[in-house]
Amino acid sequence: MSKPSKTKTSFYRRLLVAHLIDNGVNTVPSIMDVTGMPRRTAQDTIEALGELDIETEFVGANKNGGYQITNWGAINRTWVKKHLAEIKALLDYPTTG
């Protein structure tokens, strides 16, 4: 199998992070724990969700709050959930969690 393009991995990483946020893994440290991604990558990915019209907001205090998805835009979150194992495999992230 050929290596996926940076465009595809970036897109899938955003889908995965949106899914995680929508399912309660909604802080940078928790996203890092589940995926193994570096802090900066997690932060940049959350910031980049808006480029896909996935709207997020931070709710709560800085130390105790978390992100939430307020609008998935044109992204079908059911498709993301259905293909979650494939997304994680393509990104070489753990398939549990």
Tab-separated table of N, CA and C in Angstrom:
chain	number	residue	atom	x	y	z
A	1	MET	N	0.852	-1.185	0.000
A	1	MET	CA	0.000	0.000	0.000
A	1	MET	C	0.891	1.238	0.000
A	2	SER	N	0.563	2.209	-0.822
A	2	SER	CA	1.362	3.426	-0.885
A	2	SER	C	1.055	4.325	0.312
A	3	LYS	N	2.001	5.177	0.614
A	3	LYS	CA	1.853	6.099	1.733
A	3	LYS	C	0.796	7.150	1.382
A	4	PRO	N	-0.142	7.421	2.297
A	4	PRO	CA	-1.179	8.420	2.003
A	4	PRO	C	-0.574	9.821	1.900
A	5	SER	N	-1.234	10.665	1.136
A	5	SER	CA	-0.754	12.035	0.943
A	5	SER	C	-0.901	12.846	2.228
A	6	LYS	N	-0.142	13.923	2.308
A	6	LYS	CA	-0.251	14.822	3.460
A	6	LYS	C	-1.638	15.460	3.520
A	7	THR	N	-2.227	15.696	2.357
A	7	THR	CA	-3.581	16.261	2.325
A	7	THR	C	-4.568	15.300	2.977
A	8	LYS	N	-4.462	14.023	2.626
A	8	LYS	CA	-5.388	13.029	3.177
A	8	LYS	C	-5.168	12.851	4.673
A	9	THR	N	-3.912	12.737	5.107
A	9	THR	CA	-3.663	12.541	6.537
A	9	THR	C	-4.097	13.758	7.340
A	10	SER	N	-3.898	14.950	6.801
A	10	SER	CA	-4.340	16.160	7.502
A	10	SER	C	-5.860	16.167	7.643
A	11	PHE	N	-6.558	15.824	6.566
A	11	PHE	CA	-8.019	15.785	6.583
A	11	PHE	C	-8.521	14.744	7.582
A	12	TYR	N	-7.964	13.539	7.523
A	12	TYR	CA	-8.389	12.481	8.430
A	12	TYR	C	-8.051	12.812	9.881
A	13	ARG	N	-6.921	13.458	10.118
A	13	ARG	CA	-6.566	13.852	11.485
A	13	ARG	C	-7.616	14.826	12.034
A	14	ARG	N	-8.064	15.734	11.213
A	14	ARG	CA	-9.099	16.685	11.639
A	14	ARG	C	-10.413	15.967	11.927
A	15	LEU	N	-10.766	15.013	11.074
A	15	LEU	CA	-11.991	14.244	11.319
A	15	LEU	C	-11.897	13.487	12.631
A	16	LEU	N	-10.748	12.868	12.883
A	16	LEU	CA	-10.567	12.109	14.121
A	16	LEU	C	-10.663	13.018	15.335
A	17	VAL	N	-9.999	14.154	15.297
A	17	VAL	CA	-10.027	15.067	16.444
A	17	VAL	C	-11.443	15.591	16.668
A	18	ALA	N	-12.161	15.914	15.610
A	18	ALA	CA	-13.551	16.356	15.768
A	18	ALA	C	-14.385	15.252	16.413
A	19	HIS	N	-14.195	14.024	15.965
A	19	HIS	CA	-14.920	12.887	16.551
A	19	HIS	C	-14.585	12.747	18.038
A	20	LEU	N	-13.309	12.832	18.373
A	20	LEU	CA	-12.906	12.701	19.774
A	20	LEU	C	-13.549	13.786	20.630
A	21	ILE	N	-13.486	15.026	20.161
A	21	ILE	CA	-14.086	16.138	20.908
A	21	ILE	C	-15.575	15.884	21.107
A	22	ASP	N	-16.241	15.447	20.055
A	22	ASP	CA	-17.684	15.208	20.106
A	22	ASP	C	-18.041	14.067	21.058
A	23	ASN	N	-17.064	13.226	21.377
A	23	ASN	CA	-17.303	12.080	22.253
A	23	ASN	C	-16.601	12.209	23.596
A	24	GLY	N	-16.333	13.448	24.004
A	24	GLY	CA	-15.849	13.696	25.358
A	24	GLY	C	-14.346	13.705	25.550
A	25	VAL	N	-13.583	13.364	24.528
A	25	VAL	CA	-12.122	13.496	24.595
A	25	VAL	C	-11.845	14.903	24.073
A	26	ASN	N	-12.038	15.890	24.955
A	26	ASN	CA	-12.184	17.265	24.484
A	26	ASN	C	-11.173	18.257	25.052
A	27	THR	N	-10.046	17.750	25.519
A	27	THR	CA	-8.962	18.631	25.951
A	27	THR	C	-7.701	18.229	25.193
A	28	VAL	N	-6.777	19.162	25.083
A	28	VAL	CA	-5.524	18.844	24.393
A	28	VAL	C	-4.817	17.662	25.064
A	29	PRO	N	-4.671	17.652	26.403
A	29	PRO	CA	-4.008	16.496	27.021
A	29	PRO	C	-4.722	15.165	26.762
A	30	SER	N	-6.056	15.161	26.774
A	30	SER	CA	-6.768	13.899	26.538
A	30	SER	C	-6.623	13.447	25.088
A	31	ILE	N	-6.607	14.374	24.154
A	31	ILE	CA	-6.385	14.020	22.744
A	31	ILE	C	-4.981	13.450	22.571
A	32	MET	N	-4.007	14.051	23.238
A	32	MET	CA	-2.633	13.547	23.201
A	32	MET	C	-2.562	12.127	23.754
A	33	ASP	N	-3.252	11.885	24.865
A	33	ASP	CA	-3.240	10.560	25.499
A	33	ASP	C	-3.831	9.484	24.594
A	34	VAL	N	-4.947	9.801	23.955
A	34	VAL	CA	-5.653	8.809	23.137
A	34	VAL	C	-4.927	8.531	21.821
A	35	THR	N	-4.350	9.580	21.225
A	35	THR	CA	-3.758	9.425	19.893
A	35	THR	C	-2.245	9.290	19.899
A	36	GLY	N	-1.607	9.817	20.930
A	36	GLY	CA	-0.149	9.866	20.937
A	36	GLY	C	0.400	11.032	20.137
A	37	MET	N	-0.473	11.922	19.678
A	37	MET	CA	0.010	13.052	18.885
A	37	MET	C	0.669	14.093	19.791
A	38	PRO	N	1.651	14.801	19.289
A	38	PRO	CA	2.299	15.852	20.076
A	38	PRO	C	1.330	16.991	20.406
A	39	ARG	N	1.611	17.696	21.476
A	39	ARG	CA	0.761	18.811	21.923
A	39	ARG	C	0.512	19.810	20.793
A	40	ARG	N	1.566	20.236	20.122
A	40	ARG	CA	1.423	21.261	19.082
A	40	ARG	C	0.531	20.762	17.945
A	41	THR	N	0.670	19.497	17.586
A	41	THR	CA	-0.174	18.926	16.529
A	41	THR	C	-1.634	18.925	16.963
A	42	ALA	N	-1.895	18.541	18.201
A	42	ALA	CA	-3.271	18.542	18.711
A	42	ALA	C	-3.842	19.958	18.698
A	43	GLN	N	-3.067	20.919	19.170
A	43	GLN	CA	-3.529	22.310	19.197
A	43	GLN	C	-3.786	22.830	17.784
A	44	ASP	N	-2.843	22.578	16.881
A	44	ASP	CA	-2.995	23.045	15.502
A	44	ASP	C	-4.184	22.388	14.816
A	45	THR	N	-4.415	21.113	15.109
A	45	THR	CA	-5.532	20.399	14.487
A	45	THR	C	-6.865	20.959	14.965
A	46	ILE	N	-6.980	21.225	16.248
A	46	ILE	CA	-8.212	21.837	16.768
A	46	ILE	C	-8.440	23.186	16.097
A	47	GLU	N	-7.379	23.974	16.003
A	47	GLU	CA	-7.475	25.298	15.376
A	47	GLU	C	-7.895	25.186	13.909
A	48	ALA	N	-7.435	24.138	13.226
A	48	ALA	CA	-7.697	23.973	11.796
A	48	ALA	C	-9.084	23.412	11.489
A	49	LEU	N	-9.820	22.969	12.486
A	49	LEU	CA	-11.156	22.425	12.226
A	49	LEU	C	-12.050	23.447	11.525
A	50	GLY	N	-11.877	24.708	11.844
A	50	GLY	CA	-12.673	25.759	11.220
A	50	GLY	C	-12.501	25.835	9.712
A	51	GLU	N	-11.338	25.399	9.212
A	51	GLU	CA	-11.114	25.396	7.767
A	51	GLU	C	-12.041	24.413	7.063
A	52	LEU	N	-12.562	23.437	7.807
A	52	LEU	CA	-13.536	22.484	7.264
A	52	LEU	C	-14.963	22.873	7.646
A	53	ASP	N	-15.118	24.064	8.178
A	53	ASP	CA	-16.412	24.558	8.681
A	53	ASP	C	-16.938	23.735	9.844
A	54	ILE	N	-16.039	23.048	10.554
A	54	ILE	CA	-16.399	22.400	11.808
A	54	ILE	C	-16.163	23.440	12.893
A	55	GLU	N	-17.248	23.874	13.513
A	55	GLU	CA	-17.158	24.945	14.502
A	55	GLU	C	-16.970	24.369	15.900
A	56	THR	N	-15.987	24.916	16.613
A	56	THR	CA	-15.717	24.491	17.985
A	56	THR	C	-15.748	25.705	18.891
A	57	GLU	N	-15.971	25.435	20.157
A	57	GLU	CA	-15.819	26.482	21.162
A	57	GLU	C	-15.251	25.847	22.417
A	58	PHE	N	-14.542	26.656	23.173
A	58	PHE	CA	-13.987	26.192	24.439
A	58	PHE	C	-14.957	26.603	25.525
A	59	VAL	N	-15.367	25.649	26.338
A	59	VAL	CA	-16.360	25.892	27.382
A	59	VAL	C	-15.717	25.614	28.732
A	60	GLY	N	-15.895	26.536	29.661
A	60	GLY	CA	-15.371	26.346	31.007
A	60	GLY	C	-14.105	27.143	31.237
A	61	ALA	N	-13.548	26.949	32.413
A	61	ALA	CA	-12.328	27.648	32.791
A	61	ALA	C	-11.135	27.058	32.043
A	62	ASN	N	-10.088	27.851	31.903
A	62	ASN	CA	-8.904	27.407	31.162
A	62	ASN	C	-8.373	26.066	31.641
A	63	LYS	N	-8.292	25.869	32.933
A	63	LYS	CA	-7.713	24.630	33.474
A	63	LYS	C	-8.710	23.472	33.514
A	64	ASN	N	-9.993	23.772	33.595
A	64	ASN	CA	-11.003	22.725	33.790
A	64	ASN	C	-11.949	22.551	32.608
A	65	GLY	N	-11.841	23.398	31.606
A	65	GLY	CA	-12.792	23.353	30.503
A	65	GLY	C	-12.375	22.401	29.400
A	66	GLY	N	-13.166	22.417	28.345
A	66	GLY	CA	-12.869	21.580	27.192
A	66	GLY	C	-13.558	22.118	25.954
A	67	TYR	N	-13.194	21.560	24.826
A	67	TYR	CA	-13.784	21.969	23.557
A	67	TYR	C	-15.085	21.222	23.322
A	68	GLN	N	-15.949	21.836	22.531
A	68	GLN	CA	-17.140	21.140	22.058
A	68	GLN	C	-17.393	21.545	20.615
A	69	ILE	N	-17.963	20.624	19.872
A	69	ILE	CA	-18.339	20.884	18.485
A	69	ILE	C	-19.721	21.522	18.510
A	70	THR	N	-19.845	22.686	17.897
A	70	THR	CA	-21.146	23.346	17.838
A	70	THR	C	-21.800	23.185	16.468
A	71	ASN	N	-20.997	22.841	15.452
A	71	ASN	CA	-21.544	22.645	14.112
A	71	ASN	C	-20.552	21.811	13.305
A	72	TRP	N	-21.026	20.725	12.718
A	72	TRP	CA	-20.167	19.868	11.900
A	72	TRP	C	-20.048	20.371	10.468
A	73	GLY	N	-20.742	21.439	10.117
A	73	GLY	CA	-20.668	21.945	8.750
A	73	GLY	C	-21.123	20.881	7.765
A	74	ALA	N	-20.362	20.706	6.692
A	74	ALA	CA	-20.716	19.745	5.641
A	74	ALA	C	-20.222	18.330	5.937
A	75	ILE	N	-19.552	18.147	7.059
A	75	ILE	CA	-19.001	16.834	7.404
A	75	ILE	C	-20.093	15.973	8.040
A	76	ASN	N	-20.197	14.742	7.581
A	76	ASN	CA	-21.177	13.791	8.107
A	76	ASN	C	-20.539	13.031	9.273
A	77	ARG	N	-20.923	13.381	10.468
A	77	ARG	CA	-20.301	12.755	11.635
A	77	ARG	C	-20.615	11.268	11.743
A	78	THR	N	-21.727	10.821	11.178
A	78	THR	CA	-22.047	9.395	11.163
A	78	THR	C	-21.042	8.635	10.296
A	79	TRP	N	-20.655	9.234	9.164
A	79	TRP	CA	-19.639	8.614	8.308
A	79	TRP	C	-18.321	8.483	9.065
A	80	VAL	N	-17.941	9.527	9.786
A	80	VAL	CA	-16.691	9.506	10.548
A	80	VAL	C	-16.730	8.369	11.567
A	81	LYS	N	-17.832	8.266	12.296
A	81	LYS	CA	-17.955	7.209	13.308
A	81	LYS	C	-17.879	5.826	12.668
A	82	LYS	N	-18.561	5.653	11.541
A	82	LYS	CA	-18.593	4.362	10.851
A	82	LYS	C	-17.207	3.961	10.340
A	83	HIS	N	-16.392	4.921	9.947
A	83	HIS	CA	-15.078	4.658	9.357
A	83	HIS	C	-13.927	4.947	10.319
A	84	LEU	N	-14.221	5.016	11.600
A	84	LEU	CA	-13.221	5.397	12.597
A	84	LEU	C	-11.998	4.476	12.599
A	85	ALA	N	-12.211	3.186	12.511
A	85	ALA	CA	-11.076	2.245	12.516
A	85	ALA	C	-10.167	2.483	11.312
A	86	GLU	N	-10.760	2.739	10.148
A	86	GLU	CA	-9.976	3.014	8.942
A	86	GLU	C	-9.194	4.314	9.084
A	87	ILE	N	-9.827	5.324	9.648
A	87	ILE	CA	-9.173	6.620	9.846
A	87	ILE	C	-7.970	6.459	10.766
A	88	LYS	N	-8.172	5.767	11.883
A	88	LYS	CA	-7.073	5.558	12.832
A	88	LYS	C	-5.952	4.738	12.211
A	89	ALA	N	-6.304	3.727	11.431
A	89	ALA	CA	-5.286	2.886	10.792
A	89	ALA	C	-4.465	3.697	9.791
A	90	LEU	N	-5.128	4.514	8.995
A	90	LEU	CA	-4.419	5.332	8.019
A	90	LEU	C	-3.449	6.285	8.708
A	91	LEU	N	-3.850	6.810	9.861
A	91	LEU	CA	-3.010	7.747	10.606
A	91	LEU	C	-1.985	7.035	11.478
A	92	ASP	N	-2.087	5.714	11.557
A	92	ASP	CA	-1.215	4.902	12.412
A	92	ASP	C	-1.369	5.294	13.882
A	93	TYR	N	-2.618	5.547	14.285
A	93	TYR	CA	-2.947	5.850	15.676
A	93	TYR	C	-3.548	4.606	16.312
A	94	PRO	N	-3.493	4.503	17.627
A	94	PRO	CA	-4.080	3.332	18.306
A	94	PRO	C	-5.553	3.175	17.938
A	95	THR	N	-5.983	1.938	17.745
A	95	THR	CA	-7.374	1.695	17.351
A	95	THR	C	-8.311	1.603	18.539
A	96	THR	N	-7.780	1.632	19.755
A	96	THR	CA	-8.636	1.670	20.938
A	96	THR	C	-8.741	3.108	21.405
A	97	GLY	N	-9.778	3.373	22.205
A	97	GLY	CA	-9.918	4.715	22.756
A	97	GLY	C	-10.832	5.588	21.977
